[in-house]
Short mmCIF file of C-alpha atoms in Angstrom, two decimals:
data_model
loop_
_atom_site.label_atom_id
_atom_site.label_comp_id
_atom_site.label_asym_id
_atom_site.label_seq_id
_atom_site.Cartn_x
_atom_site.Cartn_y
_atom_site.Cartn_z
CA MET A 94 40.34 -32.01 123.66
CA SER A 95 39.10 -29.82 121.66
CA LEU A 96 35.45 -29.94 119.71
CA HIS A 97 36.55 -29.68 116.21
CA ALA A 98 39.80 -32.30 117.15
CA LEU A 99 39.86 -35.24 114.54
CA SER A 100 42.17 -37.88 113.85
CA PRO A 101 44.58 -38.04 110.94
CA THR A 102 42.49 -40.32 108.53
CA ALA A 103 38.98 -38.30 110.00
CA SER A 104 40.90 -35.17 108.63
CA THR A 105 42.16 -36.92 105.68
CA LEU A 106 38.46 -37.71 105.07
CA LYS A 107 36.83 -34.48 105.26
CA ALA A 108 39.90 -32.10 103.13
CA LYS A 109 38.39 -34.27 100.35
CA LEU A 110 34.74 -34.46 100.66
CA GLU A 111 35.19 -30.67 101.45
CA SER A 112 37.02 -30.55 97.81
CA PHE A 113 33.87 -33.43 96.28
CA VAL A 114 31.24 -30.61 97.69
CA ASN A 115 32.74 -27.82 96.66
CA LYS A 116 33.64 -29.05 93.90
CA ARG A 117 30.88 -31.87 92.57
CA CYS A 118 27.65 -30.92 94.34
CA ILE A 119 27.47 -27.99 94.59
CA PRO A 120 28.59 -27.08 90.98
CA ALA A 121 25.90 -30.41 90.35
CA GLU A 122 22.51 -28.45 91.35
CA LYS A 123 21.69 -26.57 88.81
CA ILE A 124 21.95 -29.63 86.65
CA TYR A 125 20.10 -31.66 88.86
CA ASP A 126 17.51 -28.73 89.28
CA GLU A 127 17.17 -28.10 85.61
CA HIS A 128 16.48 -31.85 84.94
CA ILE A 129 13.90 -32.50 86.95
CA SER A 130 12.02 -28.45 85.28
CA LYS A 131 11.49 -30.56 82.23
CA PHE A 132 8.51 -32.50 84.19
CA ALA A 133 5.10 -32.37 85.68
CA GLY A 134 2.08 -33.20 87.38
CA ALA A 135 2.26 -36.81 87.97
CA ASP A 136 5.77 -37.06 85.83
CA ARG A 137 7.87 -35.64 89.24
CA TRP A 138 7.31 -39.05 90.49
CA THR A 139 8.58 -40.62 87.71
CA THR A 140 12.11 -42.49 86.80
CA ASP A 141 12.24 -40.68 84.62
CA ALA A 142 12.38 -37.51 86.67
CA VAL A 143 15.06 -38.52 89.33
CA PRO A 144 17.73 -36.33 87.87
CA PRO A 145 21.08 -38.80 86.75
CA VAL A 146 23.43 -36.59 87.39
CA MET A 147 22.51 -37.91 91.36
CA GLU A 148 23.96 -41.73 90.48
CA GLU A 149 27.06 -39.98 89.11
CA LEU A 150 27.95 -38.07 92.17
CA LYS A 151 26.86 -41.78 94.34
CA ARG A 152 29.22 -43.96 92.35
CA GLU A 153 32.40 -40.85 93.02
CA ALA A 154 31.34 -41.00 96.75
CA GLN A 155 31.49 -44.65 96.77
CA ARG A 156 34.93 -44.79 95.36
CA LEU A 157 36.28 -41.69 97.27
CA GLY A 158 35.04 -43.33 100.50
CA PHE A 159 31.95 -41.16 101.25
CA TRP A 160 29.65 -43.82 101.50
CA ASN A 161 28.33 -44.68 104.54
CA LEU A 162 29.70 -42.63 107.25
CA PHE A 163 26.52 -42.32 109.56
CA LEU A 164 26.79 -45.77 110.96
CA PRO A 165 28.40 -46.72 113.72
CA HIS A 166 29.62 -48.94 114.68
CA ALA A 167 30.65 -52.35 111.92
CA LEU A 168 27.42 -53.93 110.53
CA PRO A 169 26.90 -57.12 110.88
CA GLU A 170 28.57 -60.45 109.64
CA HIS A 171 25.21 -61.40 107.91
CA LEU A 172 24.41 -58.24 105.75
CA ILE A 173 28.77 -58.14 105.12
CA SER A 174 28.39 -61.84 103.96
CA ASN A 175 25.08 -61.23 101.69
CA ASN A 176 26.24 -58.21 100.01
CA ASN A 177 29.48 -59.90 99.08
CA ASN A 178 27.09 -62.30 97.19
CA ASP A 179 25.36 -59.82 95.53
CA ASN A 180 27.33 -59.73 91.88
CA ASN A 181 24.16 -57.33 91.49
CA ASN A 182 25.87 -53.97 91.04
CA TYR A 183 28.17 -54.88 93.91
CA VAL A 184 28.48 -51.83 96.19
CA ASN A 185 30.85 -51.47 99.35
CA ILE A 186 28.79 -50.81 102.62
CA SER A 187 31.23 -50.35 104.94
CA PRO A 188 31.77 -47.45 104.99
CA SER A 189 36.01 -46.62 104.82
CA ILE A 190 36.19 -45.13 108.53
CA TYR A 191 33.53 -45.14 111.86
CA LEU A 192 33.70 -42.04 113.21
CA SER A 193 32.42 -40.93 116.45
CA ASN A 194 28.91 -38.40 116.79
CA ARG A 195 31.37 -35.50 116.99
CA GLU A 196 33.35 -36.33 114.01
CA TYR A 197 30.64 -37.50 112.14
CA GLY A 198 28.63 -34.25 113.54
CA ILE A 199 32.17 -31.93 111.82
CA LEU A 200 31.71 -34.48 108.10
CA CYS A 201 27.43 -33.34 108.33
CA GLU A 202 28.25 -29.58 108.45
CA VAL A 203 30.26 -30.29 105.17
CA MET A 204 28.13 -32.09 103.49
CA GLY A 205 25.25 -29.86 104.22
CA ARG A 206 26.77 -26.96 102.47
CA SER A 207 25.20 -28.68 99.40
CA SER A 208 21.26 -29.91 99.13
CA LEU A 209 22.70 -32.58 96.97
CA ALA A 210 26.09 -34.48 99.11
CA PRO A 211 23.72 -36.35 101.86
CA GLU A 212 22.47 -38.53 99.34
CA ALA A 213 25.03 -39.07 96.99
CA CYS A 214 26.78 -40.40 100.66
CA ASN A 215 23.85 -42.13 101.12
CA CYS A 216 23.41 -40.20 104.29
CA SER A 217 20.36 -38.22 103.70
CA ALA A 218 17.37 -38.27 105.58
CA PRO A 219 14.64 -40.03 106.22
CA ASP A 220 16.76 -43.20 105.24
CA THR A 221 19.75 -42.94 107.77
CA GLY A 222 17.32 -43.10 110.81
CA ASN A 223 15.30 -45.33 109.30
CA MET A 224 18.90 -47.98 108.83
CA GLU A 225 20.13 -46.83 112.44
CA VAL A 226 15.50 -48.05 113.42
CA LEU A 227 16.51 -51.73 111.30
CA LEU A 228 20.67 -51.93 112.26
CA LYS A 229 19.92 -51.50 116.51
CA HIS A 230 16.36 -52.87 116.99
CA GLY A 231 15.07 -55.10 113.74
CA THR A 232 15.39 -58.98 113.44
CA ARG A 233 18.12 -60.79 111.14
CA GLU A 234 15.20 -61.27 108.18
CA GLN A 235 14.35 -57.01 108.32
CA GLN A 236 17.81 -57.02 107.54
CA SER A 237 18.73 -58.39 104.58
CA GLN A 238 14.82 -57.47 103.55
CA TYR A 239 15.07 -53.93 103.43
CA LEU A 240 18.64 -52.81 106.08
CA LEU A 241 20.43 -54.40 103.07
CA PRO A 242 19.22 -52.78 100.07
CA LEU A 243 18.92 -49.18 101.88
CA LEU A 244 23.30 -49.28 103.12
CA GLN A 245 23.61 -49.97 99.27
CA GLY A 246 22.04 -47.15 98.08
CA LYS A 247 19.58 -49.57 95.47
CA ILE A 248 16.21 -48.17 97.62
CA ARG A 249 15.16 -45.03 99.25
CA SER A 250 12.51 -45.67 102.47
CA THR A 251 10.19 -42.99 104.36
CA PHE A 252 9.35 -42.37 108.14
CA LEU A 253 5.10 -42.38 108.66
CA MET A 254 4.36 -40.73 112.15
CA THR A 255 2.29 -37.33 111.69
CA GLU A 256 -0.97 -37.14 111.35
CA PRO A 257 -3.95 -34.92 109.82
CA ASP A 258 -6.13 -35.24 112.41
CA VAL A 259 -4.29 -34.92 115.00
CA ALA A 260 -2.10 -32.52 116.91
CA SER A 261 0.30 -35.36 116.15
CA SER A 262 3.30 -33.13 118.49
CA ASP A 263 1.49 -35.90 121.28
CA ALA A 264 1.99 -38.75 120.12
CA ARG A 265 -0.47 -40.37 122.15
CA ASN A 266 -2.60 -37.83 120.18
CA LEU A 267 -2.20 -40.71 117.06
CA GLU A 268 -4.45 -41.96 115.32
CA THR A 269 -3.18 -44.91 112.84
CA LYS A 270 -4.16 -48.40 114.48
CA LEU A 271 -2.37 -51.10 114.47
CA THR A 272 -5.27 -54.38 115.21
CA LYS A 273 -3.86 -57.44 117.06
CA ILE A 274 -6.17 -60.62 116.38
CA ILE A 275 -4.98 -63.87 117.20
CA GLU A 276 -5.98 -67.14 115.13
CA GLY A 277 -7.35 -70.75 116.92
CA ASN A 278 -3.91 -71.56 116.01
CA GLY A 279 -2.66 -69.29 117.92
CA ARG A 280 -0.97 -67.59 114.72
CA ILE A 281 -0.69 -63.67 115.62
CA ARG A 282 -2.29 -61.07 112.12
CA TYR A 283 -3.01 -57.54 112.13
CA THR A 284 -4.75 -55.36 110.33
CA LEU A 285 -3.28 -51.49 109.60
CA ASN A 286 -5.54 -48.60 109.40
CA GLY A 287 -5.62 -44.39 109.31
CA LYS A 288 -3.74 -41.34 107.63
CA LYS A 289 -0.67 -40.12 107.66
CA TRP A 290 0.71 -36.40 106.15
CA TRP A 291 4.36 -34.36 105.79
CA SER A 292 5.51 -38.27 104.74
CA THR A 293 8.93 -37.07 103.01
CA GLY A 294 10.79 -39.57 100.13
CA ALA A 295 6.77 -41.08 99.55
CA MET A 296 6.80 -40.17 96.80
CA ASP A 297 10.30 -40.82 95.41
CA PRO A 298 9.46 -43.74 92.93
CA ARG A 299 12.93 -45.36 94.60
CA CYS A 300 11.05 -45.74 97.82
CA LYS A 301 10.24 -49.14 98.67
CA VAL A 302 9.62 -49.52 101.96
CA ALA A 303 7.87 -47.58 104.51
CA LEU A 304 7.33 -47.27 108.98
CA VAL A 305 5.05 -46.90 110.00
CA VAL A 306 4.49 -44.83 113.78
CA CYS A 307 0.65 -46.87 115.00
CA LYS A 308 -1.39 -47.23 118.19
CA MET A 309 -1.73 -50.68 119.31
CA ASP A 310 -5.77 -51.98 118.96
CA TYR A 311 -6.92 -54.12 121.32
CA SER A 312 -10.45 -54.08 120.33
CA HIS A 313 -10.64 -58.14 118.56
CA PRO A 314 -12.21 -60.11 120.67
CA SER A 315 -9.25 -62.78 121.20
CA CYS A 316 -7.99 -59.91 122.61
CA ALA A 317 -9.21 -59.94 125.48
CA ALA A 318 -6.06 -60.51 128.27
CA GLU A 319 -4.26 -57.60 126.44
CA GLN A 320 -7.60 -55.10 126.45
CA GLN A 321 -7.40 -55.41 130.66
CA LEU A 322 -2.70 -54.70 130.52
CA ASN A 323 -2.96 -52.14 128.81
CA ALA A 324 -6.62 -49.95 129.26
CA LYS A 325 -4.07 -47.30 131.75
CA GLN A 326 -1.31 -47.36 129.51
CA GLN A 327 -0.76 -44.80 127.14
CA ARG A 328 2.82 -45.08 126.34
CA GLY A 329 3.51 -47.91 125.94
CA HIS A 330 0.97 -48.38 122.75
CA GLN A 331 3.16 -46.85 120.52
CA THR A 332 4.23 -49.55 118.14
CA ILE A 333 6.43 -49.18 114.31
CA VAL A 334 5.39 -51.35 112.06
CA ILE A 335 7.87 -52.29 108.40
CA VAL A 336 5.32 -51.57 105.12
CA PRO A 337 6.25 -52.61 101.20
CA MET A 338 5.50 -49.39 99.57
CA SER A 339 3.98 -52.48 96.83
CA HIS A 340 1.10 -53.05 99.25
CA THR A 341 -2.17 -52.27 98.29
CA GLY A 342 -3.60 -50.77 101.25
CA ILE A 343 -1.15 -48.05 101.12
CA GLN A 344 -1.78 -44.96 98.51
CA CYS A 345 -0.15 -41.89 98.50
CA VAL A 346 -3.11 -40.05 98.25
CA ARG A 347 -1.02 -36.56 96.97
CA ALA A 348 2.44 -34.80 96.68
CA LEU A 349 2.76 -31.87 100.09
CA THR A 350 4.58 -28.26 99.01
CA VAL A 351 6.90 -26.45 101.22
CA PHE A 352 5.68 -22.79 101.03
CA GLY A 353 4.96 -23.23 97.65
CA SER A 354 7.10 -26.04 96.66
CA ASP A 355 6.86 -29.76 96.12
CA ASP A 356 10.65 -31.12 96.64
CA ALA A 357 10.20 -33.49 93.53
CA PRO A 358 11.54 -35.67 92.69
CA HIS A 359 12.01 -36.22 96.44
CA GLY A 360 9.14 -34.74 98.62
CA HIS A 361 6.98 -34.94 100.76
CA ALA A 362 3.43 -37.09 100.77
CA GLU A 363 -0.01 -37.36 102.63
CA VAL A 364 -1.22 -41.40 102.74
CA THR A 365 -4.34 -43.24 103.50
CA LEU A 366 -3.24 -47.11 104.37
CA ASN A 367 -6.22 -48.99 104.28
CA ASN A 368 -6.54 -52.30 105.81
CA ILE A 369 -3.18 -53.66 105.85
CA GLU A 370 -2.82 -56.87 106.27
CA LEU A 371 0.83 -57.90 108.23
CA ASP A 372 2.24 -60.85 110.11
CA GLU A 373 3.71 -60.46 113.04
CA THR A 374 7.92 -60.27 111.16
CA ALA A 375 6.09 -56.93 109.71
CA VAL A 376 6.88 -55.18 114.02
CA ILE A 377 10.02 -54.39 114.78
CA LEU A 378 11.50 -54.92 118.22
CA GLY A 379 8.01 -55.69 119.26
CA GLU A 380 4.53 -54.86 120.88
CA GLY A 381 4.05 -51.16 122.28
CA ARG A 382 8.01 -50.05 121.31
CA GLY A 383 7.58 -47.62 119.61
CA PHE A 384 8.12 -44.73 121.64
CA GLU A 385 12.01 -46.69 122.90
CA ILE A 386 12.65 -46.89 118.62
CA ALA A 387 11.73 -43.42 118.16
CA GLN A 388 13.83 -42.26 121.09
CA SER A 389 17.00 -43.90 120.07
CA ARG A 390 16.37 -42.60 116.15
CA LEU A 391 16.36 -38.86 116.80
CA GLY A 392 19.27 -38.07 119.17
CA PRO A 393 22.39 -38.74 116.62
CA GLY A 394 19.38 -37.36 113.64
CA ARG A 395 19.47 -34.62 115.85
CA ILE A 396 23.50 -34.16 115.70
CA HIS A 397 22.91 -34.71 111.54
CA HIS A 398 20.29 -31.82 110.78
CA CYS A 399 21.43 -29.13 113.02
CA MET A 400 24.71 -29.81 111.32
CA ARG A 401 23.68 -29.70 108.02
CA ALA A 402 21.82 -26.73 108.92
CA ILE A 403 25.20 -25.07 110.18
CA GLY A 404 27.34 -26.00 107.24
CA LEU A 405 24.25 -24.50 105.07
CA ALA A 406 24.00 -21.20 106.52
CA ALA A 407 28.29 -20.62 106.26
CA ARG A 408 27.62 -21.18 102.79
CA CYS A 409 24.52 -18.18 102.94
CA TYR A 410 26.80 -16.22 104.94
CA GLU A 411 29.94 -17.00 102.76
CA LEU A 412 28.13 -15.56 99.75
CA MET A 413 26.74 -12.96 101.80
CA LEU A 414 30.42 -11.61 102.28
CA GLU A 415 31.33 -11.81 98.92
CA ARG A 416 27.72 -9.74 98.16
CA THR A 417 29.33 -7.45 101.06
CA MET A 418 32.79 -6.05 98.97
CA GLN A 419 31.15 -6.89 95.19
CA ARG A 420 27.99 -4.31 96.19
CA ARG A 421 28.47 -0.36 96.73
CA THR A 422 25.36 2.55 97.71
CA PHE A 423 25.79 5.60 98.63
CA GLY A 424 29.57 6.18 97.37
CA LYS A 425 30.37 3.32 99.65
CA PHE A 426 31.28 -0.42 99.45
CA LEU A 427 28.06 -2.06 101.49
CA HIS A 428 30.48 -4.01 103.64
CA GLU A 429 31.60 -0.08 104.84
CA HIS A 430 27.96 0.65 106.75
CA GLY A 431 27.54 0.13 110.25
CA SER A 432 24.30 -1.82 110.35
CA CYS A 433 26.48 -4.10 107.85
CA GLN A 434 29.01 -3.93 110.45
CA GLU A 435 27.29 -5.35 112.69
CA MET A 436 25.12 -8.31 110.74
CA ILE A 437 28.91 -9.53 109.83
CA ALA A 438 29.10 -9.62 112.94
CA ASP A 439 26.14 -11.39 114.39
CA SER A 440 25.97 -14.50 111.69
CA ARG A 441 29.70 -15.18 112.52
CA SER A 442 28.49 -15.39 116.09
CA ASP A 443 25.76 -16.71 115.91
CA LEU A 444 26.65 -19.44 113.88
CA GLU A 445 29.99 -20.19 116.21
CA ALA A 446 27.56 -20.97 118.42
CA ALA A 447 25.12 -23.10 116.55
CA ARG A 448 28.63 -25.44 116.34
CA LEU A 449 30.76 -25.79 119.19
CA LEU A 450 26.22 -25.80 121.16
CA THR A 451 26.31 -29.39 118.48
CA LEU A 452 29.39 -30.54 119.21
CA ALA A 453 29.21 -30.42 122.50
CA CYS A 454 25.63 -32.20 122.79
CA ALA A 455 27.19 -34.89 120.18
CA ASP A 456 30.42 -35.14 122.44
CA ASP A 457 27.91 -35.96 125.30
CA ILE A 458 26.64 -38.55 123.41
CA ASP A 459 29.69 -39.86 122.63
CA GLN A 460 30.79 -39.97 126.22
CA LEU A 461 27.22 -40.79 128.23
CA GLY A 462 24.83 -42.29 125.05
CA ALA A 463 21.02 -40.60 123.89
CA LYS A 464 19.54 -39.89 127.39
CA GLY A 465 22.71 -38.60 128.75
CA ALA A 466 22.70 -36.19 126.40
CA ARG A 467 18.93 -34.60 126.65
CA ASP A 468 19.25 -32.23 127.98
CA LYS A 469 21.25 -30.85 124.68
CA ILE A 470 19.82 -33.00 122.29
CA ALA A 471 16.42 -30.63 123.25
CA MET A 472 18.71 -27.51 123.14
CA ILE A 473 20.26 -27.59 119.30
CA LYS A 474 16.16 -28.43 118.07
CA VAL A 475 15.62 -25.78 119.14
CA ALA A 476 18.65 -23.23 119.01
CA VAL A 477 20.28 -24.09 115.86
CA PRO A 478 17.09 -23.08 113.31
CA GLU A 479 17.01 -20.37 115.47
CA TYR A 480 20.86 -19.02 114.24
CA THR A 481 20.89 -20.22 111.44
CA SER A 482 17.91 -18.60 110.08
CA ARG A 483 18.97 -15.25 110.92
CA VAL A 484 21.86 -16.21 109.77
CA VAL A 485 20.04 -16.45 106.37
CA ASP A 486 17.92 -14.05 106.75
CA ARG A 487 20.80 -11.51 107.01
CA ALA A 488 22.10 -12.66 103.61
CA VAL A 489 18.28 -12.40 101.84
CA GLN A 490 18.63 -8.90 103.18
CA ILE A 491 21.93 -7.72 102.60
CA PHE A 492 21.54 -10.00 97.98
CA GLY A 493 18.21 -7.67 98.58
CA GLY A 494 15.54 -8.87 95.30
CA ALA A 495 18.28 -11.70 94.74
CA GLY A 496 17.83 -13.06 98.05
CA VAL A 497 14.29 -14.34 97.52
CA SER A 498 14.88 -15.08 93.47
CA SER A 499 15.44 -19.03 93.34
CA ASP A 500 19.47 -17.60 91.52
CA PHE A 501 21.03 -18.46 94.92
CA PRO A 502 20.70 -20.55 97.90
CA LEU A 503 19.23 -18.45 99.81
CA ALA A 504 15.53 -18.76 99.74
CA ARG A 505 15.39 -22.92 100.15
CA ALA A 506 18.03 -22.72 102.81
CA LEU A 507 15.52 -20.05 104.43
CA VAL A 508 12.77 -22.34 104.14
CA GLY A 509 14.45 -25.42 104.94
CA LEU A 510 15.54 -24.02 108.17
CA ARG A 511 11.96 -22.25 109.15
CA THR A 512 10.77 -26.06 108.47
CA LEU A 513 13.36 -27.45 110.82
CA ARG A 514 11.56 -26.14 113.72
CA ILE A 515 8.97 -28.19 112.71
CA ALA A 516 10.01 -31.15 111.92
CA ASP A 517 11.17 -34.05 114.38
CA GLY A 518 8.43 -31.99 117.38
CA PRO A 519 7.79 -28.39 117.08
CA ASP A 520 10.45 -26.01 119.49
CA ALA A 521 7.72 -25.46 122.42
CA VAL A 522 7.76 -29.34 122.63
CA HIS A 523 11.75 -28.95 123.06
CA LYS A 524 11.42 -25.94 125.80
CA VAL A 525 8.98 -28.58 127.55
CA THR A 526 11.12 -31.46 127.59
CA LEU A 527 13.99 -28.82 128.84
CA ALA A 528 13.12 -27.37 131.33
CA LYS A 529 11.81 -29.87 133.08
CA LEU A 530 15.38 -31.75 133.33
CA GLU A 531 15.99 -28.07 134.78
CA LEU A 532 13.84 -28.68 137.21
CA LYS A 533 14.96 -31.25 138.11
CA LYS A 534 18.21 -30.65 138.01
CA ALA A 535 17.35 -27.74 140.58
CA LYS A 536 15.11 -29.86 142.55
CA LYS A 537 17.72 -32.61 143.72
CA ARG A 538 20.28 -29.61 144.39
CA MET A 539 17.87 -28.18 146.46
CA GLN A 540 17.52 -31.49 148.71
CA SER A 541 21.44 -31.76 148.80
CA LYS A 542 22.05 -28.25 150.62
CA ILE A 543 19.23 -29.71 153.36
#
């Protein structure tokens, strides 16, 4: 079966999605940017700053069947029932079709062509990853309180992992602590303290919940037994908890900029967590299960990121082709110059290599699960941002001064793709993972020859 193959139903949906992205989302980008440009300073993180055109696109996406397409399987019955009983702006939270990771990856490429399309379809990060965590690992209560409104698109969320004071690519370095206290009556409570940054979406006025990666702290005298049991563990200390953004102990200190842009009204924040009191209902899956949860979150998420990156780069490539046929230098159209033809050929090759590698990875996840596809998951995280960055960089070069301006999507695309080489872990970490897996397979082959 071809990696590009789609069922007739999925193929029809793809065609409709392409029309929605090209005719509605891409033209709306200018309207979106013009609206947010009217606000300055702290006002850029207010409800008024959220462009109304986004809600229009969301309603249209719901009507056309593009809502929550990332969902891998049917939702629990209690969520369906609770949603049906919600008479306040009812939304059908189930997707119009359930897709494999490979099929959804193909649609992700279409959505990636516009910066607005993923959110319009309720398929944008970090919400999809957080929803997947809650769907797979959340309790019934956690799902009803937080997953349901996320599926409805009524709220947004953030994922707090990276910290400013340590190298967060090694999760063992994290310093945010979840101190456990066992009271005399056996009741368990926790206190959360720490500092996070690059908390995508935390500044968004629609963001109502944070998933926080922290390290278990059993230093309280009531936890003497846990101190001895966990003394030699490091990775096992990682835990993920749910914190409402309305909690008085959580504070967005400042908005961070990415190459000078604050990405309002969604953005990225530095966040402090001060003496946040939590109980057992805030813990996802259990103490020390954070690494397991994070890994289950990142597998499909990397497919989404990479295929959206390919869609964005493909849009820039098409703009580059058009530019070469419109502009002339030294008596020739740009596409008639040998150097330009070389850039076109290299870009087409990079795009196809990135696409095929990512779809092969998605197919492996479908067939073998994320664990069985670890090698390709590491490959695409390194290769795809590099390949797509090269494509966009060539487009910028062809456009000249216009390429680094805000008149075209090229400069913003280049910034986003460069950032992707750091997001979810830097290239070096994934290369180490891939190398170890390859060496392990090589040792097995060598032993089989003995």
